[in-house]
Short mmCIF file of C-alpha atoms in Angstrom, two decimals:
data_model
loop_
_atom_site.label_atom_id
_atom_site.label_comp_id
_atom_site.label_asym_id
_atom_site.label_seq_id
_atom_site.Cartn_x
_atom_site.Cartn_y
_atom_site.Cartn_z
CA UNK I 1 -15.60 -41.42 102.63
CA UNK I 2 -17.97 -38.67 103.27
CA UNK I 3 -18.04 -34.52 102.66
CA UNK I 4 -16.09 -33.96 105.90
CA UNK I 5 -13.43 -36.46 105.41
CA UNK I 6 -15.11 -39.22 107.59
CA UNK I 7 -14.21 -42.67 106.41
CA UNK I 8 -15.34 -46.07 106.89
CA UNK I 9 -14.40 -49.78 105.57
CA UNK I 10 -15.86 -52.85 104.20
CA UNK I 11 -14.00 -55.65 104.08
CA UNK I 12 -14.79 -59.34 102.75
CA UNK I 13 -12.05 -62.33 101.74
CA UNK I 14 -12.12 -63.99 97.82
CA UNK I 15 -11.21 -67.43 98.46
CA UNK I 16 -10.02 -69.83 95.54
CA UNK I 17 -10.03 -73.42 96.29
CA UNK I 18 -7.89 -76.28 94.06
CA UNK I 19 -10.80 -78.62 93.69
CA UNK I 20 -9.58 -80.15 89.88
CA UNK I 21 -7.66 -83.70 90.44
CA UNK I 22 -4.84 -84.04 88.73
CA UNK I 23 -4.98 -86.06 85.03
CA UNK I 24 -3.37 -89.11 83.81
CA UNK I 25 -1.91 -89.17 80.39
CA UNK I 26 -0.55 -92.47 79.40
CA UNK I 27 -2.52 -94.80 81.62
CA UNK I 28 -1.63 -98.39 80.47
CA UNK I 29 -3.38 -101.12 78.77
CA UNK I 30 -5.19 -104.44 80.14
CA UNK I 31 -1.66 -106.71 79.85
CA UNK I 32 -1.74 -110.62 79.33
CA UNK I 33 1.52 -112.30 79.76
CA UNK I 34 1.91 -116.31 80.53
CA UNK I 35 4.11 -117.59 83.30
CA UNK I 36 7.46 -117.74 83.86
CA UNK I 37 9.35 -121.74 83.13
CA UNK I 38 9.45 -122.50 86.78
CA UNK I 39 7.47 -120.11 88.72
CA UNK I 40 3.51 -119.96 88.90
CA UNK I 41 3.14 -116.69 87.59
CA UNK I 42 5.12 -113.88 85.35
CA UNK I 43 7.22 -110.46 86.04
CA UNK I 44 5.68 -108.12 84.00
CA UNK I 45 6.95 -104.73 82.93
CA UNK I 46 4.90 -101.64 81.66
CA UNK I 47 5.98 -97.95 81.25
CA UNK I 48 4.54 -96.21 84.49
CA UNK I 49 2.04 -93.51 83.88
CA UNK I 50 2.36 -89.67 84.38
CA UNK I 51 0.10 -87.17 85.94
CA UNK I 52 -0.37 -83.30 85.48
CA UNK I 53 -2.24 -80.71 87.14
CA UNK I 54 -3.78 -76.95 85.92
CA UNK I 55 -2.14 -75.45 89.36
CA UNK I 56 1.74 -75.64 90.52
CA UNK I 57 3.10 -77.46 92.69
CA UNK I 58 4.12 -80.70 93.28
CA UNK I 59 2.14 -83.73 91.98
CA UNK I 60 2.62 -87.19 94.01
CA UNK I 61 2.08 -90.42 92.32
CA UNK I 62 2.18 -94.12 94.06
CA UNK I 63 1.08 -97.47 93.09
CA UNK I 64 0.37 -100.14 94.67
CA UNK I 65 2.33 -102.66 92.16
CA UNK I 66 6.01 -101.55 89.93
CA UNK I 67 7.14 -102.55 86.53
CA UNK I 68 9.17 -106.07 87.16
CA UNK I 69 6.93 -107.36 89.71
CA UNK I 70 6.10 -110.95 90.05
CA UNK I 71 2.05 -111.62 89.38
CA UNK I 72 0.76 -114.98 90.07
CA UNK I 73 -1.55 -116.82 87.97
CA UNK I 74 -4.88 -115.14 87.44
CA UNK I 75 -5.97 -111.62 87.29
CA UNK I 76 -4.41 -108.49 89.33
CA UNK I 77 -5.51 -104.66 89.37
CA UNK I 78 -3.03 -102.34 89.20
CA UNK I 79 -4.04 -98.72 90.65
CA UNK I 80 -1.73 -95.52 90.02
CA UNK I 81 -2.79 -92.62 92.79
CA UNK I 82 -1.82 -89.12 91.54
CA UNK I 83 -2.22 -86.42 94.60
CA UNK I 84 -1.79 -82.55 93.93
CA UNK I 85 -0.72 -79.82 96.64
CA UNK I 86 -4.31 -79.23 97.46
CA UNK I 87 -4.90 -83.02 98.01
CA UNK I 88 -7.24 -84.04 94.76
CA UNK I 89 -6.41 -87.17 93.78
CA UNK I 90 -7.08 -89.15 90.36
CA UNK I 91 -6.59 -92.86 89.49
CA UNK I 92 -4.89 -94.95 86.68
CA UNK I 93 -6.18 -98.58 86.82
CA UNK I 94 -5.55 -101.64 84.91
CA UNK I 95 -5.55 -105.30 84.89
CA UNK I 96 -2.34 -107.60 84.70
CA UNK I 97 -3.23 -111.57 83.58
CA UNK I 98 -1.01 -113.96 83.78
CA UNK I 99 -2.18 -117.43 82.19
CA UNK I 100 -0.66 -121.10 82.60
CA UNK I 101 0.55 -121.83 79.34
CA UNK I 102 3.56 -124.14 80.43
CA UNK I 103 3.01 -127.85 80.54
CA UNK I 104 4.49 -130.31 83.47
CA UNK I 105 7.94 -131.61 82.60
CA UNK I 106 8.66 -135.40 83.49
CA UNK I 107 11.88 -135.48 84.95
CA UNK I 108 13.33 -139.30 84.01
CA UNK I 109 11.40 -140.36 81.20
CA UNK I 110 12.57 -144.19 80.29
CA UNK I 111 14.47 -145.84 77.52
CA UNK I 112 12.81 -148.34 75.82
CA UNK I 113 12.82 -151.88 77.52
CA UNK I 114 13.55 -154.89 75.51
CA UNK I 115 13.05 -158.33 78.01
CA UNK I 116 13.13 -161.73 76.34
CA UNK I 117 10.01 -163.46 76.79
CA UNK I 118 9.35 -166.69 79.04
CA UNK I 119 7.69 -169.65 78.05
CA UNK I 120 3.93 -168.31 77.87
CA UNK I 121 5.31 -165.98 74.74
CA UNK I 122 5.30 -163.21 77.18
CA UNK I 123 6.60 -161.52 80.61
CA UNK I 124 6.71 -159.63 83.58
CA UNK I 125 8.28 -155.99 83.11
CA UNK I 126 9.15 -153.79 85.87
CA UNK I 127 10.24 -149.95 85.69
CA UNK I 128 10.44 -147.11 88.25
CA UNK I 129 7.53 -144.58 87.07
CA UNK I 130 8.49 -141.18 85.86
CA UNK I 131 7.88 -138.04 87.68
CA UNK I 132 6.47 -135.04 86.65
CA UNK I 133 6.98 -131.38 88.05
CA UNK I 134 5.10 -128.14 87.01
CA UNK I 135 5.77 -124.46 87.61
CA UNK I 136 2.73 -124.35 89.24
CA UNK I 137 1.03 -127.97 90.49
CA UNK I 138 0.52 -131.31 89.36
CA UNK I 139 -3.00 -132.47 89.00
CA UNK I 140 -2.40 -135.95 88.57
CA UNK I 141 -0.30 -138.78 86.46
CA UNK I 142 -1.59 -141.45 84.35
CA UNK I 143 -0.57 -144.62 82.50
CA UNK I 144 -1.73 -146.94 79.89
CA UNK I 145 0.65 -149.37 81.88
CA UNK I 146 2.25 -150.25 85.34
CA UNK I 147 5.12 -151.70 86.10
CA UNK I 148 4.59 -155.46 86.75
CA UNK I 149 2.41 -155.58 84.02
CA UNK I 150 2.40 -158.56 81.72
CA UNK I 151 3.08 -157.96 77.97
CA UNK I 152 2.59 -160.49 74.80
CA UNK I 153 5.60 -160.80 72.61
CA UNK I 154 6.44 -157.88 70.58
CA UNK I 155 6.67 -154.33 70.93
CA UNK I 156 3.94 -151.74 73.36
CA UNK I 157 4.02 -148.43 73.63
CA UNK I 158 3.84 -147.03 77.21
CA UNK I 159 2.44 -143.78 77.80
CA UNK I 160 2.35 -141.44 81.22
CA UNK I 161 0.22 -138.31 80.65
CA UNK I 162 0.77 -135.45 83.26
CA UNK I 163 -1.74 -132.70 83.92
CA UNK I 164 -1.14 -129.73 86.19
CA UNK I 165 -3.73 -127.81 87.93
CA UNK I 166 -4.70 -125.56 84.93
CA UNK I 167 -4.96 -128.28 82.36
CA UNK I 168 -1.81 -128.43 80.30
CA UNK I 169 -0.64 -131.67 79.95
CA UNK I 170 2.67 -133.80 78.33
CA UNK I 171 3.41 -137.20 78.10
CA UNK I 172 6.76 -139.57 78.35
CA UNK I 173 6.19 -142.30 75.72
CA UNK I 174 8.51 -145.78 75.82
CA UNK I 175 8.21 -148.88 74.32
CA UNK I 176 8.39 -152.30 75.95
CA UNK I 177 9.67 -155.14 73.30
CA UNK I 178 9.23 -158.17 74.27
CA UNK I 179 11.47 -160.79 72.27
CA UNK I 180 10.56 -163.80 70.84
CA UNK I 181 13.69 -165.78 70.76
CA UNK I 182 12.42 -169.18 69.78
CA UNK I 183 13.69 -170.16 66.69
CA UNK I 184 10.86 -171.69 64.25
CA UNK I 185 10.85 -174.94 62.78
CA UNK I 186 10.33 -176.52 59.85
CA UNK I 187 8.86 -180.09 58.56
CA UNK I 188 8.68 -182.65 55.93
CA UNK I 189 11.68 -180.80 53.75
CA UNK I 190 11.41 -182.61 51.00
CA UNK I 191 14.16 -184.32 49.14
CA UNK I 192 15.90 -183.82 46.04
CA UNK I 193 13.66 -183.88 43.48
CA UNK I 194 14.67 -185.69 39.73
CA UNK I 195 12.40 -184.25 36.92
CA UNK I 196 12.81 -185.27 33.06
CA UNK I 197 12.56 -182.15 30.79
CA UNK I 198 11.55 -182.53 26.65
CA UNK I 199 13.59 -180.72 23.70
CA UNK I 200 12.71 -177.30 25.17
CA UNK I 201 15.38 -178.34 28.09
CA UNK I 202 12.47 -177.08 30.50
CA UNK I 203 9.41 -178.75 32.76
CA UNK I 204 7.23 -178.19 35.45
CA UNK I 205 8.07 -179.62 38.83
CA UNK I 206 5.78 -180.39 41.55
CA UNK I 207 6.27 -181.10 45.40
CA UNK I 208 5.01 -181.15 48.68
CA UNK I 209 5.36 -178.41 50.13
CA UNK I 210 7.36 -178.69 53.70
CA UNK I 211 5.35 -176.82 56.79
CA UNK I 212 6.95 -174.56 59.32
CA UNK I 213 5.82 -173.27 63.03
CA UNK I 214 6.66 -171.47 65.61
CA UNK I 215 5.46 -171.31 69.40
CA UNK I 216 5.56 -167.27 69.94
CA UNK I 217 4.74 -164.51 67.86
CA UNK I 218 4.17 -164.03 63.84
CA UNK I 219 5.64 -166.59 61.45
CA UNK I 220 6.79 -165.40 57.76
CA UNK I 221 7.18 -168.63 55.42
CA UNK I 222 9.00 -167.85 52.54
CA UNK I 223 10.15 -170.28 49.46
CA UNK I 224 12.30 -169.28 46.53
CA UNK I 225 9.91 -171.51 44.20
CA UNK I 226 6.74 -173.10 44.21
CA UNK I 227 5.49 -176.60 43.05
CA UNK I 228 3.99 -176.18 39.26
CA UNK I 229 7.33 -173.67 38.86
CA UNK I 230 9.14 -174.26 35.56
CA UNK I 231 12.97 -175.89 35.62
CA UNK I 232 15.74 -175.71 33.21
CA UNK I 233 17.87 -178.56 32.58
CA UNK I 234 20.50 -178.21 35.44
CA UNK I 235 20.50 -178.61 39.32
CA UNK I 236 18.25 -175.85 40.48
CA UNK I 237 18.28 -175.16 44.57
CA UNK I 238 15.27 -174.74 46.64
CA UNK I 239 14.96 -172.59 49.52
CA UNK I 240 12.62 -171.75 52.35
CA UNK I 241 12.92 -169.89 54.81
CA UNK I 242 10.76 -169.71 58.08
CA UNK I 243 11.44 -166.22 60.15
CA UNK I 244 9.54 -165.24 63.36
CA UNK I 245 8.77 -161.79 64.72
CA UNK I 246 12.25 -161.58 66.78
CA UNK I 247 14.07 -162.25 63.38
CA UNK I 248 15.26 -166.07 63.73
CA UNK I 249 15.22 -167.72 60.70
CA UNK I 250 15.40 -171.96 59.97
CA UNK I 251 15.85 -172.33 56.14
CA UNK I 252 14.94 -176.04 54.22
CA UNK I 253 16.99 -177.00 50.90
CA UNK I 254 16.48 -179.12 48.10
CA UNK I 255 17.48 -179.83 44.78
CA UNK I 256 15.32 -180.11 41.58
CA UNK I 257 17.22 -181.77 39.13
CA UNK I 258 16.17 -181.66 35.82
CA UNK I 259 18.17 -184.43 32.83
CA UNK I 260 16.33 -184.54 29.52
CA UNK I 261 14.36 -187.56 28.78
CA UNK I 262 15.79 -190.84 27.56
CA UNK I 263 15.38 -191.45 24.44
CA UNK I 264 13.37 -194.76 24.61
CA UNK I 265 9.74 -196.36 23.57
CA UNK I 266 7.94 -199.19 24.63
CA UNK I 267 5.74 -200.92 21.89
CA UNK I 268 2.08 -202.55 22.85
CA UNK I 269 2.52 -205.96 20.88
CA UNK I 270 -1.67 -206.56 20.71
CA UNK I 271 -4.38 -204.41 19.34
CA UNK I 272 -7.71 -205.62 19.60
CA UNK I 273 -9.92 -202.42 18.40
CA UNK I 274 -13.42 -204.08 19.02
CA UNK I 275 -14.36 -201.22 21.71
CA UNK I 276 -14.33 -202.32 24.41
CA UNK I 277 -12.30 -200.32 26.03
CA UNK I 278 -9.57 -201.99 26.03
CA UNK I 279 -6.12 -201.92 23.63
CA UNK I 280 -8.60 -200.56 21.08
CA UNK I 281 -5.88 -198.61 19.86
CA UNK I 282 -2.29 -199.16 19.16
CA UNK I 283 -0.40 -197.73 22.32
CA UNK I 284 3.75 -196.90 21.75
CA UNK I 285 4.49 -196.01 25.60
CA UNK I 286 6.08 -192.46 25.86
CA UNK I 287 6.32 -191.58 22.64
CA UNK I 288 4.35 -188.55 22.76
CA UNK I 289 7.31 -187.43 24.53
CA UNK I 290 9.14 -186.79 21.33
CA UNK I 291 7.24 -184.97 18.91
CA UNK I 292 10.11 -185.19 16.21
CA UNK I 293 8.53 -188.49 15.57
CA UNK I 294 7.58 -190.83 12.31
CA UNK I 295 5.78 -194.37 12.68
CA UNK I 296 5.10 -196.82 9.39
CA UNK I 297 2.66 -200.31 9.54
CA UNK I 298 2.94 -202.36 7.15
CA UNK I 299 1.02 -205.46 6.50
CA UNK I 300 2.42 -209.03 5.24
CA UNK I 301 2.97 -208.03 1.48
CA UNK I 302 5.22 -204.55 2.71
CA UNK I 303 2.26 -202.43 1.90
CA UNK I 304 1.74 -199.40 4.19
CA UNK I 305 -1.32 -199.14 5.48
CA UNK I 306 -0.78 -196.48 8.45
CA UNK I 307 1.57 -193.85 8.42
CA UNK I 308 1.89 -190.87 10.83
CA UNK I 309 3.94 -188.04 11.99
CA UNK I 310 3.68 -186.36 15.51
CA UNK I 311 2.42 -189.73 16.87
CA UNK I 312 1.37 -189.22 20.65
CA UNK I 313 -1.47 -191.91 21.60
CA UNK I 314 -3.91 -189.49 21.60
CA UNK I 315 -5.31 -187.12 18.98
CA UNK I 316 -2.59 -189.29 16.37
CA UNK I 317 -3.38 -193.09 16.89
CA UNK I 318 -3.94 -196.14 15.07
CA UNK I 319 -6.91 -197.84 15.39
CA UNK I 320 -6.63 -200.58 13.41
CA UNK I 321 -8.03 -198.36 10.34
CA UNK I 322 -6.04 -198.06 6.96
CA UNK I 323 -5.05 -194.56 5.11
CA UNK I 324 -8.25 -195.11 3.44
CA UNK I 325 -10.39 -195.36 6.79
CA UNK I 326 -11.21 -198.68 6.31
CA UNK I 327 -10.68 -201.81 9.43
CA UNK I 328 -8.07 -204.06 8.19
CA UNK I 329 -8.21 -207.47 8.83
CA UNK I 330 -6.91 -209.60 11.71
CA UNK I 331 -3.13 -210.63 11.15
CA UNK I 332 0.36 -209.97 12.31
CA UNK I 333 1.62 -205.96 10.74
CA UNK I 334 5.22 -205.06 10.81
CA UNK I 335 6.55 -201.62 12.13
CA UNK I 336 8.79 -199.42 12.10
CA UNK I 337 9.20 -196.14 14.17
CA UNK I 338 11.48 -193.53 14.17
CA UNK I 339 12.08 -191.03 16.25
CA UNK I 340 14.89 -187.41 16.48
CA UNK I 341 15.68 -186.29 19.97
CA UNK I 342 17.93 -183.31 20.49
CA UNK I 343 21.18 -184.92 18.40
CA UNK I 344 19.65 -188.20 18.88
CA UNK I 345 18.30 -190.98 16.38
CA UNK I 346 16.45 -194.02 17.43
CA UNK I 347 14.81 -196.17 14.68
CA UNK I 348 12.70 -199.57 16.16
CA UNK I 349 11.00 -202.11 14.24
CA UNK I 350 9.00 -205.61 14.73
CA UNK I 351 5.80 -207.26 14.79
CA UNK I 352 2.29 -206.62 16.48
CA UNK I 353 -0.88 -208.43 16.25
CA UNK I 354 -4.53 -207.07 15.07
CA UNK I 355 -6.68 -209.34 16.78
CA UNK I 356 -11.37 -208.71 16.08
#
């Protein structure tokens, strides 16, 4: 405006532009989560983030995944687009992973099978395989058997393994028993066996031992004694018993009979100690049986020349030597023995001959 009231205008515009994007607060995490039981991948939920801006208006947010979705196996992005009035726009990625953690599942694993077996201690066994299914694929199916195999007499495990795609595997496990249904045998059972036992009403017993086989499968041979065992006076019954793998048993019996020894000696009626080997010594046949024992020789005139206790042909024998030590002299010599068994008494006398 000048002096004189003239006026005149400038003009000129002040434009202020939005150019500041909106911000995310609560962006989410990276999220792992494993897949569902039967689906190949997982719904996954997260809390959805929010977005403000330094100017009013509204803010619009999309996404191009929602809480609850399904994600397959593997790794998805999920972006968050926040958009003001003045159309600046901000992102909120993250990643979603879903692993396969679940294992195939075999649908009709078997029983066990239990098939006798044929005459070459085996057989023939047939099944219908299992089958395996996966929430996402099967890889493949293995075996350590098939069916029409041939298997030995006894019991085999059967395993089918199923892997799927990603590696997890599981396995159906059976056995097949075969049985052995043979019963064993047994030979040369031996008979009753008669032992004589001394004052301690108890000997050793020996035997042959009977045998046992059996066509298929292991054999357990079994005896309730053994020869060289020690028997009491009595009946005493033997046992063995022969089982095989399928648990068929053949048993053998016996008796050991044990009496106590008859009280009885036989006397040598010659002793002809020259050494040679033969009747050098004065033999009384089982008397070292019964050690409650006394024996007397006397020559012609009654005089004792050998006396003993405990005589037993061995360590306590006459040898045609007096008490003194000295050889007496070729002639007939009268004994007597006497001998105490259990309640027993048995006293025998007569004549032998010393013959140089």
């Amino acid at each position: 405006t000048d002096g004189a009231g003239n006026t005149t205008t400038c003009s000129f515009t002040v434009t202020v532009s939005d150019a500041i994007a909106p911000v995310f607060s609560n962006c989410p995490n990276n999220i792992t989560a494993s897949t569902n039981a039967t689906a190949c991948g997982a719904n996954v939920n997260w809390v959805p983030p929010i977005a403000s801006d330094n100017c009013s208006g509204t803010v619009s947010i999309s996404s191009d995944h929602a809480p609850g979705d399904l994600f397959t196996e593997g790794t998805t992005t999920v972006t968050y687009t926040a958009t003001d009035a003045s159309g600046n726009n901000a992102t909120c990625s993250f990643t979603i992973t879903v692993n396969d953690l679940t294992p195939p599942i075999f649908q009709n694993c078997l029983a066990n099978i239990s098939v006798a077996a044929d005459n070459s201690c085996g057989a023939f066994v047939n099944w219908t395989p299992p089958t395996a299914t996966d929430n996402c694929s099967i890889a493949s199916v293995t075996s350590s058997h098939l069916p029409g195999d041939r298997f030995d007499t006894g019991t085999t495990e059967v395993i089918y393994t199923a892997t799927d795609v990603h590696g997890n595997t599981s396995t159906c496990r059976f056995n097949v028993k075969v049985r052995n249904e043979e019963v064993p045998s047994v030979e040369d059972c031996p008979a009753d066996v008669l032992a004589k036992a001394g004052e301690s009403g108890q000997v050793a017993v020996e035997w042959i031992p009977p045998t046992a086989s059996t066509r298929c499968g292991e054999l357990t041979f079994t005896g309730s004694h053994q020869p060289g065992d020690i028997f009491p006076v009595g009946t005493t019954l033997v046992e063995y018993t022969a089982a095989n793998d399928a648990g068929n048993t053949v048993t053998c019996t016996f008796n050991v009979i044990v009496s106590y020894e008859d009280l009885d000696v036989e006397v040598t009626k010659v002793v002809t100690p020259d050494g040679d080997g033969q009747n050098d010594e004065w033999i009384v046949v089982r008397i070292e049986k019964f050690s409650r024992n006394k024996v007397l020789i006397l020559d012609r005139w009654g005089s004792v020349v050998y006396q003993a206790t405990g005589y037993n042909n061995n360590t306590v024998v006459w040898n045609g030597l007096n008490t003194n030590g000295v050889q007496v002299p070729t002639g007939t010599y009268y004994y007597v023995i006497e001998v105490d068994f259990l309640e027993k008494h048995l006293k025998k006398s007569g004549f032998i001959e010393l013959l140089r």
